[in-house]
PDB file of C-alpha atoms in Angstrom:
ATOM      1  CA  MET A   1      20.565   9.318 -15.185  1.00  0.00           C
ATOM      2  CA  LYS A   2      17.409   8.005 -13.534  1.00  0.00           C
ATOM      3  CA  THR A   3      16.056   6.841 -16.886  1.00  0.00           C
ATOM      4  CA  ALA A   4      19.218   4.875 -17.647  1.00  0.00           C
ATOM      5  CA  SER A   5      19.062   3.171 -14.235  1.00  0.00           C
ATOM      6  CA  LEU A   6      15.418   2.243 -14.742  1.00  0.00           C
ATOM      7  CA  ILE A   7      16.077   0.863 -18.209  1.00  0.00           C
ATOM      8  CA  PHE A   8      19.016  -1.173 -16.893  1.00  0.00           C
ATOM      9  CA  LEU A   9      16.873  -2.503 -13.987  1.00  0.00           C
ATOM     10  CA  ALA A  10      13.980  -3.396 -16.303  1.00  0.00           C
ATOM     11  CA  GLY A  11      16.347  -5.120 -18.742  1.00  0.00           C
ATOM     12  CA  SER A  12      17.973  -7.173 -15.990  1.00  0.00           C
ATOM     13  CA  LEU A  13      14.548  -8.240 -14.710  1.00  0.00           C
ATOM     14  CA  LEU A  14      13.496  -9.380 -18.170  1.00  0.00           C
ATOM     15  CA  VAL A  15      16.679 -11.436 -18.484  1.00  0.00           C
ATOM     16  CA  ALA A  16      16.111 -13.042 -15.061  1.00  0.00           C
ATOM     17  CA  LEU A  17      12.420 -13.935 -15.582  1.00  0.00           C
ATOM     18  CA  PRO A  18      12.962 -16.961 -17.829  1.00  0.00           C
ATOM     19  CA  ALA A  19      15.304 -18.421 -15.202  1.00  0.00           C
ATOM     20  CA  LEU A  20      12.546 -18.114 -12.575  1.00  0.00           C
ATOM     21  CA  ALA A  21       9.872 -19.688 -14.772  1.00  0.00           C
ATOM     22  CA  GLN A  22       9.153 -23.361 -14.240  1.00  0.00           C
ATOM     23  CA  GLU A  23       8.882 -25.893 -17.029  1.00  0.00           C
ATOM     24  CA  ARG A  24       5.527 -27.423 -17.846  1.00  0.00           C
ATOM     25  CA  VAL A  25       4.663 -30.363 -15.640  1.00  0.00           C
ATOM     26  CA  TRP A  26       2.310 -33.184 -16.619  1.00  0.00           C
ATOM     27  CA  ARG A  27       0.403 -35.447 -14.277  1.00  0.00           C
ATOM     28  CA  CYS A  28       0.116 -39.106 -15.225  1.00  0.00           C
ATOM     29  CA  GLY A  29      -2.047 -40.633 -12.484  1.00  0.00           C
ATOM     30  CA  ASN A  30       0.092 -40.453  -9.345  1.00  0.00           C
ATOM     31  CA  GLU A  31       3.268 -39.675 -11.257  1.00  0.00           C
ATOM     32  CA  TYR A  32       4.547 -36.323 -12.522  1.00  0.00           C
ATOM     33  CA  THR A  33       6.895 -35.595 -15.407  1.00  0.00           C
ATOM     34  CA  ASN A  34       8.360 -32.630 -17.244  1.00  0.00           C
ATOM     35  CA  ASN A  35       9.224 -34.711 -20.329  1.00  0.00           C
ATOM     36  CA  SER A  36       6.702 -33.781 -23.050  1.00  0.00           C
ATOM     37  CA  THR A  37       7.272 -36.902 -25.172  1.00  0.00           C
ATOM     38  CA  ILE A  38       6.574 -39.264 -22.260  1.00  0.00           C
ATOM     39  CA  ALA A  39       3.562 -37.172 -21.295  1.00  0.00           C
ATOM     40  CA  GLN A  40       2.135 -37.385 -24.813  1.00  0.00           C
ATOM     41  CA  GLN A  41       2.719 -41.153 -24.999  1.00  0.00           C
ATOM     42  CA  LYS A  42       0.942 -41.758 -21.698  1.00  0.00           C
ATOM     43  CA  GLY A  43      -1.817 -39.210 -22.324  1.00  0.00           C
ATOM     44  CA  CYS A  44      -0.952 -37.087 -19.289  1.00  0.00           C
ATOM     45  CA  LYS A  45      -2.638 -33.813 -18.369  1.00  0.00           C
ATOM     46  CA  VAL A  46      -0.791 -30.503 -17.981  1.00  0.00           C
ATOM     47  CA  MET A  47      -0.678 -29.217 -14.386  1.00  0.00           C
ATOM     48  CA  GLU A  48      -1.631 -25.567 -14.074  1.00  0.00           C
ATOM     49  CA  GLY A  49      -1.926 -23.057 -11.280  1.00  0.00           C
ATOM     50  CA  GLY A  50       1.152 -23.494  -9.139  1.00  0.00           C
ATOM     51  CA  ASN A  51       4.485 -25.097  -8.565  1.00  0.00           C
ATOM     52  CA  VAL A  52       4.792 -28.830  -8.034  1.00  0.00           C
ATOM     53  CA  THR A  53       7.221 -30.209  -5.495  1.00  0.00           C
ATOM     54  CA  VAL A  54       7.979 -33.915  -5.647  1.00  0.00           C
ATOM     55  CA  VAL A  55       9.780 -35.569  -2.759  1.00  0.00           C
ATOM     56  CA  GLN A  56      11.396 -38.897  -3.517  1.00  0.00           C
ATOM     57  CA  GLY A  57      10.372 -41.693  -1.136  1.00  0.00           C
ATOM     58  CA  THR A  58      12.855 -43.820   0.699  1.00  0.00           C
ATOM     59  CA  THR A  59      13.467 -47.361  -0.428  1.00  0.00           C
ATOM     60  CA  LYS A  60      13.989 -50.378   1.776  1.00  0.00           C
ATOM     61  CA  PRO A  61      17.295 -52.171   1.361  1.00  0.00           C
ATOM     62  CA  SER A  62      16.885 -55.432  -0.501  1.00  0.00           C
ATOM     63  CA  GLY A  63      18.718 -58.705  -0.033  1.00  0.00           C
ATOM     64  CA  GLY A  64      21.746 -59.238   2.156  1.00  0.00           C
ATOM     65  CA  GLY A  65      19.683 -60.805   4.946  1.00  0.00           C
ATOM     66  CA  SER A  66      18.521 -64.263   5.793  1.00  0.00           C
ATOM     67  CA  ALA A  67      16.017 -66.050   3.587  1.00  0.00           C
ATOM     68  CA  GLY A  68      13.286 -65.642   6.192  1.00  0.00           C
ATOM     69  CA  GLY A  69      13.414 -61.852   6.217  1.00  0.00           C
ATOM     70  CA  SER A  70      14.878 -59.638   8.905  1.00  0.00           C
ATOM     71  CA  SER A  71      16.325 -61.353  11.952  1.00  0.00           C
ATOM     72  CA  ALA A  72      14.933 -58.921  14.576  1.00  0.00           C
ATOM     73  CA  PRO A  73      12.376 -56.122  14.605  1.00  0.00           C
ATOM     74  CA  ALA A  74      13.794 -52.609  14.359  1.00  0.00           C
ATOM     75  CA  ALA A  75      12.208 -51.547  17.667  1.00  0.00           C
ATOM     76  CA  SER A  76      14.318 -54.010  19.664  1.00  0.00           C
ATOM     77  CA  ARG A  77      17.655 -52.880  18.266  1.00  0.00           C
ATOM     78  CA  ALA A  78      19.797 -50.445  20.186  1.00  0.00           C
ATOM     79  CA  PRO A  79      20.733 -47.201  18.429  1.00  0.00           C
ATOM     80  CA  ALA A  80      24.093 -47.173  16.700  1.00  0.00           C
ATOM     81  CA  GLY A  81      26.904 -46.075  18.986  1.00  0.00           C
ATOM     82  CA  SER A  82      25.029 -46.824  22.204  1.00  0.00           C
ATOM     83  CA  PRO A  83      27.046 -48.590  24.885  1.00  0.00           C
ATOM     84  CA  ARG A  84      26.527 -52.337  25.247  1.00  0.00           C
ATOM     85  CA  VAL A  85      25.098 -53.406  28.605  1.00  0.00           C
ATOM     86  CA  GLU A  86      26.036 -56.776  30.036  1.00  0.00           C
ATOM     87  CA  GLY A  87      23.264 -59.258  30.820  1.00  0.00           C
ATOM     88  CA  VAL A  88      23.777 -59.048  34.591  1.00  0.00           C
ATOM     89  CA  ASP A  89      23.629 -55.246  34.546  1.00  0.00           C
ATOM     90  CA  GLN A  90      20.524 -55.280  32.356  1.00  0.00           C
ATOM     91  CA  ARG A  91      18.754 -57.731  34.681  1.00  0.00           C
ATOM     92  CA  ALA A  92      19.626 -55.461  37.624  1.00  0.00           C
ATOM     93  CA  ARG A  93      18.207 -52.451  35.780  1.00  0.00           C
ATOM     94  CA  ASP A  94      15.066 -54.391  34.871  1.00  0.00           C
ATOM     95  CA  GLY A  95      14.658 -55.489  38.479  1.00  0.00           C
ATOM     96  CA  GLU A  96      15.041 -51.909  39.704  1.00  0.00           C
ATOM     97  CA  ALA A  97      12.547 -50.658  37.130  1.00  0.00           C
ATOM     98  CA  ARG A  98      10.105 -53.390  38.148  1.00  0.00           C
ATOM     99  CA  SER A  99      10.371 -52.479  41.843  1.00  0.00           C
ATOM    100  CA  VAL A 100       9.809 -48.776  41.084  1.00  0.00           C
ATOM    101  CA  LEU A 101       6.800 -49.548  38.897  1.00  0.00           C
ATOM    102  CA  GLU A 102       5.358 -51.930  41.496  1.00  0.00           C
ATOM    103  CA  SER A 103       5.639 -49.293  44.220  1.00  0.00           C
ATOM    104  CA  GLU A 104       3.998 -46.712  41.919  1.00  0.00           C
ATOM    105  CA  LEU A 105       1.232 -49.211  41.179  1.00  0.00           C
ATOM    106  CA  LYS A 106       0.617 -49.758  44.908  1.00  0.00           C
ATOM    107  CA  LYS A 107       0.410 -45.998  45.482  1.00  0.00           C
ATOM    108  CA  ALA A 108      -1.973 -45.527  42.552  1.00  0.00           C
ATOM    109  CA  GLU A 109      -4.191 -48.413  43.671  1.00  0.00           C
ATOM    110  CA  ALA A 110      -4.312 -47.036  47.238  1.00  0.00           C
ATOM    111  CA  ARG A 111      -5.221 -43.616  45.844  1.00  0.00           C
ATOM    112  CA  GLN A 112      -7.919 -45.210  43.678  1.00  0.00           C
ATOM    113  CA  ALA A 113      -9.455 -46.954  46.705  1.00  0.00           C
ATOM    114  CA  GLU A 114      -9.412 -43.654  48.614  1.00  0.00           C
ATOM    115  CA  LEU A 115     -11.032 -41.793  45.695  1.00  0.00           C
ATOM    116  CA  LYS A 116     -13.746 -44.440  45.315  1.00  0.00           C
ATOM    117  CA  LYS A 117     -14.531 -44.264  49.016  1.00  0.00           C
ATOM    118  CA  GLU A 118     -14.754 -40.456  48.891  1.00  0.00           C
ATOM    119  CA  TYR A 119     -16.771 -40.547  45.630  1.00  0.00           C
ATOM    120  CA  ASN A 120     -19.330 -42.888  47.258  1.00  0.00           C
ATOM    121  CA  ASN A 121     -20.813 -44.137  43.942  1.00  0.00           C
ATOM    122  CA  GLY A 122     -21.432 -40.614  42.687  1.00  0.00           C
ATOM    123  CA  GLU A 123     -22.996 -39.303  45.894  1.00  0.00           C
ATOM    124  CA  PRO A 124     -20.230 -37.860  48.095  1.00  0.00           C
ATOM    125  CA  GLU A 125     -21.103 -36.012  51.265  1.00  0.00           C
ATOM    126  CA  LYS A 126     -21.850 -32.323  50.815  1.00  0.00           C
ATOM    127  CA  GLN A 127     -19.329 -29.886  52.229  1.00  0.00           C
ATOM    128  CA  GLY A 128     -19.825 -26.393  53.616  1.00  0.00           C
ATOM    129  CA  SER A 129     -21.746 -24.145  51.257  1.00  0.00           C
ATOM    130  CA  GLU A 130     -22.631 -26.984  48.865  1.00  0.00           C
ATOM    131  CA  GLY A 131     -25.902 -27.442  50.787  1.00  0.00           C
ATOM    132  CA  ARG A 132     -27.014 -24.028  49.581  1.00  0.00           C
ATOM    133  CA  ASN A 133     -25.186 -24.087  46.217  1.00  0.00           C
ATOM    134  CA  TYR A 134     -26.052 -27.323  44.437  1.00  0.00           C
ATOM    135  CA  GLN A 135     -24.009 -26.424  41.310  1.00  0.00           C
ATOM    136  CA  LYS A 136     -20.862 -26.247  43.417  1.00  0.00           C
ATOM    137  CA  TYR A 137     -21.614 -29.791  44.628  1.00  0.00           C
ATOM    138  CA  LEU A 138     -22.161 -31.017  41.052  1.00  0.00           C
ATOM    139  CA  ASP A 139     -18.872 -29.439  39.949  1.00  0.00           C
ATOM    140  CA  ARG A 140     -16.975 -31.183  42.748  1.00  0.00           C
ATOM    141  CA  VAL A 141     -18.621 -34.533  41.888  1.00  0.00           C
ATOM    142  CA  ALA A 142     -17.608 -34.088  38.221  1.00  0.00           C
ATOM    143  CA  GLU A 143     -14.011 -33.297  39.259  1.00  0.00           C
ATOM    144  CA  MET A 144     -13.947 -36.386  41.457  1.00  0.00           C
ATOM    145  CA  LYS A 145     -15.217 -38.544  38.592  1.00  0.00           C
ATOM    146  CA  ALA A 146     -12.553 -37.134  36.259  1.00  0.00           C
ATOM    147  CA  GLU A 147      -9.845 -37.746  38.856  1.00  0.00           C
ATOM    148  CA  LEU A 148     -11.034 -41.346  39.255  1.00  0.00           C
ATOM    149  CA  ALA A 149     -10.816 -41.837  35.488  1.00  0.00           C
ATOM    150  CA  ARG A 150      -7.316 -40.289  35.319  1.00  0.00           C
ATOM    151  CA  ASN A 151      -6.090 -42.466  38.166  1.00  0.00           C
ATOM    152  CA  GLU A 152      -7.572 -45.578  36.528  1.00  0.00           C
ATOM    153  CA  SER A 153      -5.758 -44.644  33.322  1.00  0.00           C
ATOM    154  CA  ASP A 154      -2.507 -44.229  35.277  1.00  0.00           C
ATOM    155  CA  ILE A 155      -2.955 -47.692  36.802  1.00  0.00           C
ATOM    156  CA  ALA A 156      -3.540 -49.200  33.362  1.00  0.00           C
ATOM    157  CA  GLY A 157      -0.390 -47.485  32.046  1.00  0.00           C
ATOM    158  CA  ILE A 158       1.740 -48.768  34.914  1.00  0.00           C
ATOM    159  CA  ARG A 159       0.415 -52.296  34.362  1.00  0.00           C
ATOM    160  CA  ARG A 160       1.280 -52.034  30.651  1.00  0.00           C
ATOM    161  CA  GLU A 161       4.822 -50.964  31.510  1.00  0.00           C
ATOM    162  CA  LEU A 162       5.165 -53.847  33.958  1.00  0.00           C
ATOM    163  CA  GLY A 163       3.988 -56.209  31.228  1.00  0.00           C
ATOM    164  CA  ARG A 164       6.714 -54.956  28.895  1.00  0.00           C
ATOM    165  CA  LEU A 165       9.482 -55.791  31.347  1.00  0.00           C
ATOM    166  CA  PRO A 166      11.074 -59.231  31.181  1.00  0.00           C
ATOM    167  CA  ALA A 167       9.711 -61.794  33.636  1.00  0.00           C
ATOM    168  CA  LYS A 168      11.256 -61.948  37.112  1.00  0.00           C
ATOM    169  CA  GLN A 169      14.124 -64.379  37.443  1.00  0.00           C
TER     170      GLN A 169
END
């Protein structure tokens, strides 16, 4: 009984193997084909040593637009299905965003002035045990320098965001 089961299993595996095998694939430059006649005409080389997966690229829609190309960049379009905001409401939102960003900018600039004063051009006052442990002092100075750089980066980011908002009206 065991022998019959093994023979049946082996036979079914042999029948299934050709279905799992992949056809020969030829490479013609940056293109791939499994058509032997085209491969021979173009002088393509057989790919060996693994499966080849080809993903079709997307194509841009052609025509249907104005003669000068697209009317607006894709980044400025609202996603499909998003609610339409009236001009007055949008200006109010922009104004609110501007006021929030301006207050954040003031806070960041005040913090930067405070950090610069404390940093004292790379020579802050020593605290507590830093007089006896110079490495501790150097570590604190390095942290202060990094914090100054982070805060400067934050200020630059806030200014960029303010520049992206429409002008005040």
